[in-house]
mmCIF file of C-alpha atoms in Angstrom:
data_model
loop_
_atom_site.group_PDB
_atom_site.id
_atom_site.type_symbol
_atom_site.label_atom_id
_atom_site.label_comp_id
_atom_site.label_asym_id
_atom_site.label_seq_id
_atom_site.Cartn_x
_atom_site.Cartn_y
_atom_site.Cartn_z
ATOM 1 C CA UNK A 1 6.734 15.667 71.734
ATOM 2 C CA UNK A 2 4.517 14.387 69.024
ATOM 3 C CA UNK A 3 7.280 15.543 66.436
ATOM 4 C CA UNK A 4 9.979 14.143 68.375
ATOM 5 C CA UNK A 5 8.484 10.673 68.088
ATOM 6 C CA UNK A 6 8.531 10.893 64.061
ATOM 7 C CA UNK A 7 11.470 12.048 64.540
ATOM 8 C CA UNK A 8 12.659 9.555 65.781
ATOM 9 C CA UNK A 9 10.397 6.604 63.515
ATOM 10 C CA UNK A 10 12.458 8.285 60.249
ATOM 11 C CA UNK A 11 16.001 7.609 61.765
ATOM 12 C CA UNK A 12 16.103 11.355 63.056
ATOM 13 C CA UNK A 13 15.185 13.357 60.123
ATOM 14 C CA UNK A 14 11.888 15.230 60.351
ATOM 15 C CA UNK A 15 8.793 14.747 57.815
ATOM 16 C CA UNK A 16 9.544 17.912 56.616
ATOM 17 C CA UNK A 17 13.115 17.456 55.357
ATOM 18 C CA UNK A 18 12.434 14.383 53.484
ATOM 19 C CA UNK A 19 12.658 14.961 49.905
ATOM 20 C CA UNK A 20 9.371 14.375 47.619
ATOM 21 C CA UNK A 21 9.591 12.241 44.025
ATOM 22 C CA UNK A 22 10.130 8.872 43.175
ATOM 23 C CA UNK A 23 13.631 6.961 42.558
ATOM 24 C CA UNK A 24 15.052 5.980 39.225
ATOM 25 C CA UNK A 25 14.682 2.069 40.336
ATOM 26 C CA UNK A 26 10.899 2.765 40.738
ATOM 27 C CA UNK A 27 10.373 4.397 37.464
ATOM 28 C CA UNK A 28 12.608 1.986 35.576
ATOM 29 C CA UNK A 29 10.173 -0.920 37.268
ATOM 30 C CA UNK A 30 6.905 0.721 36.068
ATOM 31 C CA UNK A 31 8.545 1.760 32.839
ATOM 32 C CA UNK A 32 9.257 -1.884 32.724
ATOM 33 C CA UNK A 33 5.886 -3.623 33.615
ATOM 34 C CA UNK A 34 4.216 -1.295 31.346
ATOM 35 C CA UNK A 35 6.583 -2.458 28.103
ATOM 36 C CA UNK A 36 5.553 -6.058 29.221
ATOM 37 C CA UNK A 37 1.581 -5.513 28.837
ATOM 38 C CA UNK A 38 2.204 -3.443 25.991
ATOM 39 C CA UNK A 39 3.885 -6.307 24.128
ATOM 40 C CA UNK A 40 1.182 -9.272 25.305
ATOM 41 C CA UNK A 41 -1.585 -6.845 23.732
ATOM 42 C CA UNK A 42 -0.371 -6.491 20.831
ATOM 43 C CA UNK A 43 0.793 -10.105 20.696
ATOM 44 C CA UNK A 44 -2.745 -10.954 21.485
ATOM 45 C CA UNK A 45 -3.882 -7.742 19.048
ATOM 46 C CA UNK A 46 -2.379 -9.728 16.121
ATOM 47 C CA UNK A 47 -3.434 -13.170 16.580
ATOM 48 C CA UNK A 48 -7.139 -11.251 16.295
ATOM 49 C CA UNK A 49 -6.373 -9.927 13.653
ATOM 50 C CA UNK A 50 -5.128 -13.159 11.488
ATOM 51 C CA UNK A 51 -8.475 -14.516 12.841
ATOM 52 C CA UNK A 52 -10.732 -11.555 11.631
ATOM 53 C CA UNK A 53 -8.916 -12.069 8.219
ATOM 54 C CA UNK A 54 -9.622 -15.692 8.174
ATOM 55 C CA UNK A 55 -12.935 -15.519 8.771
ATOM 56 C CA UNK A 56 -13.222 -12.817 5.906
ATOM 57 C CA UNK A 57 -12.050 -15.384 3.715
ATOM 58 C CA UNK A 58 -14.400 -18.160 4.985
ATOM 59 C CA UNK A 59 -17.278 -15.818 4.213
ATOM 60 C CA UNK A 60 -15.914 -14.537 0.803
ATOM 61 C CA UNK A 61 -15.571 -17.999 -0.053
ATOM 62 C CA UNK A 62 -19.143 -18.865 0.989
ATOM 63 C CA UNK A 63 -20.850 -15.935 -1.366
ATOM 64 C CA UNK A 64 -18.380 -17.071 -4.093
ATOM 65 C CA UNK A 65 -20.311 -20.760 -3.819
ATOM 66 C CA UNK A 66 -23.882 -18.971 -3.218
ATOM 67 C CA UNK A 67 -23.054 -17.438 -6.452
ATOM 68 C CA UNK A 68 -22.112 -20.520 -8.099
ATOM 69 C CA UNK A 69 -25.277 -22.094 -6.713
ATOM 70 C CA UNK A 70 -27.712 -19.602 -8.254
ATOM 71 C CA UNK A 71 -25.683 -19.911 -11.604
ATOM 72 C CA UNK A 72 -25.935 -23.916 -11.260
ATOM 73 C CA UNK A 73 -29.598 -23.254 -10.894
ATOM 74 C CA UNK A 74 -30.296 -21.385 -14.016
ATOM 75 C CA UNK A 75 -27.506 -23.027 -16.822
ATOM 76 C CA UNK A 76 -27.719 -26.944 -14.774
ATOM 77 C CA UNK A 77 -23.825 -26.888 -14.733
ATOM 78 C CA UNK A 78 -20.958 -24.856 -13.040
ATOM 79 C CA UNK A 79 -18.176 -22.377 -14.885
ATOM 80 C CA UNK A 80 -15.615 -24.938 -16.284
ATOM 81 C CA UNK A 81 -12.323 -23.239 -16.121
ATOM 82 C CA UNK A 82 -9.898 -22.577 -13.449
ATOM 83 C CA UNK A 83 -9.554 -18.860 -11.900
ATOM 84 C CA UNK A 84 -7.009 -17.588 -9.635
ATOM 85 C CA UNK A 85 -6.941 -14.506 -7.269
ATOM 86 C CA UNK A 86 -3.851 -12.725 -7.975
ATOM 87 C CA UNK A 87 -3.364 -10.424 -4.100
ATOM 88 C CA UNK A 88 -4.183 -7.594 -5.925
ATOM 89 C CA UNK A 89 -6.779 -8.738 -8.448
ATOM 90 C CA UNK A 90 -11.101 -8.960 -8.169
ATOM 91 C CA UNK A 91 -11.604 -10.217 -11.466
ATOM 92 C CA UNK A 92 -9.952 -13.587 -10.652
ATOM 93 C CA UNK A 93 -7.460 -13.266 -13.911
ATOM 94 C CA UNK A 94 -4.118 -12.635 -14.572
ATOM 95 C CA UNK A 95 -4.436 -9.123 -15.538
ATOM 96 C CA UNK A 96 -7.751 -9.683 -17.793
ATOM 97 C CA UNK A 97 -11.083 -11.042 -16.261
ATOM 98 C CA UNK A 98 -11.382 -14.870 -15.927
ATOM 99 C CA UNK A 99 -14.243 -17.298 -17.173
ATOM 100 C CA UNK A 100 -15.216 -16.700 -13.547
ATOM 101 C CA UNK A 101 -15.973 -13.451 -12.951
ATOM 102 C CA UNK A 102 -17.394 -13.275 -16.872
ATOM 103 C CA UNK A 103 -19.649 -16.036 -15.614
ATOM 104 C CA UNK A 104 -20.910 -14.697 -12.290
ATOM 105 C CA UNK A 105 -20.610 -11.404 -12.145
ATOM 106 C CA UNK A 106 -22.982 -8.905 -11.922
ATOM 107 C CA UNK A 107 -25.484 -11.355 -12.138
ATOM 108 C CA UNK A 108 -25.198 -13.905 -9.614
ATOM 109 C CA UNK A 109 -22.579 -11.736 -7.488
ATOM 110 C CA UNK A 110 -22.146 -8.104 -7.361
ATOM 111 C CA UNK A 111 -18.062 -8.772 -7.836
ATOM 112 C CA UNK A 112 -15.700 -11.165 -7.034
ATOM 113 C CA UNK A 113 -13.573 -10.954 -3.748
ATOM 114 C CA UNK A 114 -9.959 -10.154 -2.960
ATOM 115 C CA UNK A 115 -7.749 -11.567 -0.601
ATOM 116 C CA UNK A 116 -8.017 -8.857 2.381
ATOM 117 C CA UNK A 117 -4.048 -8.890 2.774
ATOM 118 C CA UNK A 118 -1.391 -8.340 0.093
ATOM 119 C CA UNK A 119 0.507 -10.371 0.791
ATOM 120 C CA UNK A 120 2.741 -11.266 -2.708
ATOM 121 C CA UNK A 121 4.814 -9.070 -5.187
ATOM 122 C CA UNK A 122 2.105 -8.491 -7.808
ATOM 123 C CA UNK A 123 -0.073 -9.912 -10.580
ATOM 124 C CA UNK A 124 0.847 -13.641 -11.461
ATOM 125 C CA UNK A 125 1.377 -14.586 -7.853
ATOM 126 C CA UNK A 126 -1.258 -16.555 -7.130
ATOM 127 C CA UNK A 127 -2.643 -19.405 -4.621
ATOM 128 C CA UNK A 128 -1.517 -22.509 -6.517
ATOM 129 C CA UNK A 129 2.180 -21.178 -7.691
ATOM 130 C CA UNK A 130 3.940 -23.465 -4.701
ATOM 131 C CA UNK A 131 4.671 -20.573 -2.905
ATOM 132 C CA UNK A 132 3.486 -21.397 0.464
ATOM 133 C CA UNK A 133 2.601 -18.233 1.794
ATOM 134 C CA UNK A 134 0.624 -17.099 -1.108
ATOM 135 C CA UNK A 135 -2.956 -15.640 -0.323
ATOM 136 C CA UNK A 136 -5.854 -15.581 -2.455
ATOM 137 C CA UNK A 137 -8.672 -17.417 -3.802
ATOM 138 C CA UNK A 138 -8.700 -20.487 -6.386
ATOM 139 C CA UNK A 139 -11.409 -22.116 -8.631
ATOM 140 C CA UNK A 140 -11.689 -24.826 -10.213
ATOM 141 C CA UNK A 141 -14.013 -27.019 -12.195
ATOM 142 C CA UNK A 142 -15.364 -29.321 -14.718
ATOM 143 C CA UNK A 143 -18.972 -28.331 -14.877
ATOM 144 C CA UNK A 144 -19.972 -30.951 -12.982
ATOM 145 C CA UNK A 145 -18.106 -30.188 -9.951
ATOM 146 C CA UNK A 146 -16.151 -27.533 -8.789
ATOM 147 C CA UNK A 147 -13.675 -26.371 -5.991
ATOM 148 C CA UNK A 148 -13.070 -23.212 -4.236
ATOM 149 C CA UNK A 149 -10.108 -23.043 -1.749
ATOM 150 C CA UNK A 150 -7.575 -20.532 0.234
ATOM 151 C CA UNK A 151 -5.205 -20.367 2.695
ATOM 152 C CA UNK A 152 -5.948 -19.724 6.041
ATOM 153 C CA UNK A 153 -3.499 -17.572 7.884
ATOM 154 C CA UNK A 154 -4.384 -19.976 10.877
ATOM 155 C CA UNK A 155 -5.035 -22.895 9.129
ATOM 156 C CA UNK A 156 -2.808 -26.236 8.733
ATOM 157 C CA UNK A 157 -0.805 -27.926 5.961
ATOM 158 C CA UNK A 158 -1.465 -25.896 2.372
ATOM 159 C CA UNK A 159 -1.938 -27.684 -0.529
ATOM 160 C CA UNK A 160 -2.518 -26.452 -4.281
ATOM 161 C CA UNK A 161 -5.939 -24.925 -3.401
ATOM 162 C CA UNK A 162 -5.011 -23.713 0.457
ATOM 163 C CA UNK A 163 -5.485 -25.287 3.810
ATOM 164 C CA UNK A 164 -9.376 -24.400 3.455
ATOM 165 C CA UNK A 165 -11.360 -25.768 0.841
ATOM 166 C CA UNK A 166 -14.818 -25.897 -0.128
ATOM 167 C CA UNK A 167 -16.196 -28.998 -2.679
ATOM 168 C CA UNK A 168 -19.218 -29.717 -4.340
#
């Protein structure tokens, strides 16, 4: 009696004829919802990223003027020159190092930073050549003042020394 009434329930086919397994509309669904999380991580993945890089450049930036500080301290004036940071290069030169790095470093800094992307073609691309998506570091001073900027990948307008600056 009792299988008679499930019988019954299921439009007359028993439990135990009804086939196990799911449809292809149900696994195209799931197939489908899991593509759409997939792609809002990684859209979110990337975003963090761009900020961790950012940040890296704040801070390189910020040891860059601790350095300049100290050296301030000791000669009474900053590095006069100007000093790019090709993607590729830590001495802050064009291939050969750069009033810069032959001011700071090891002394004041252990070595100067690079850009943690690469993001142009090679030495001589540098932030500064009015390319605006150029990463990298610039310097500039008189001795009396000096300015240290970059571009932010999350940052505004960019301007000759990046859409982050730091000035003394």
């Amino acid at each position: 009696m009792l299988i008679t009434l499930f019988a019954n329930c299921y439009g007359g086919v028993l439990l135990e004829n009804m086939k196990k397994g799911f449809t292809l509309i149900e696994l195209l669904v799931v197939v489908a919802i899991i593509g759409l999380l997939s792609s809002v991580v990684l859209a979110s993945l990337n975003s963090a990223r761009a900020k961790g890089r950012d940040a890296k450049r704040v801070t390189d930036l910020k040891q860059v003027q601790n350095a300049l500080a100290l050296y301030y301290f000791d000669s009474g004036s900053y590095p006069s020159c100007t000093a790019f940071s090709p993607w590729n290069g830590i001495n802050w030169g064009n291939g050969s190092p750069s009033c810069l790095y032959n001011s700071l470093v090891p002394t004041y800094i252990k070595s100067l930073p690079a850009d943690p992307t690469n993001r142009e073609g090679g030495i001589g691309n540098f932030l500064g050549d009015n390319a605006p998506t150029d990463q990298g570091y610039r310097y500039d001073s008189s001795g009396v003042t000096y300015i240290l900027g970059t571009n932010l990948e999350k940052g505004g307008v960019t301007s000759d020394y990046g859409n982050y600056q730091i000035k003394n």
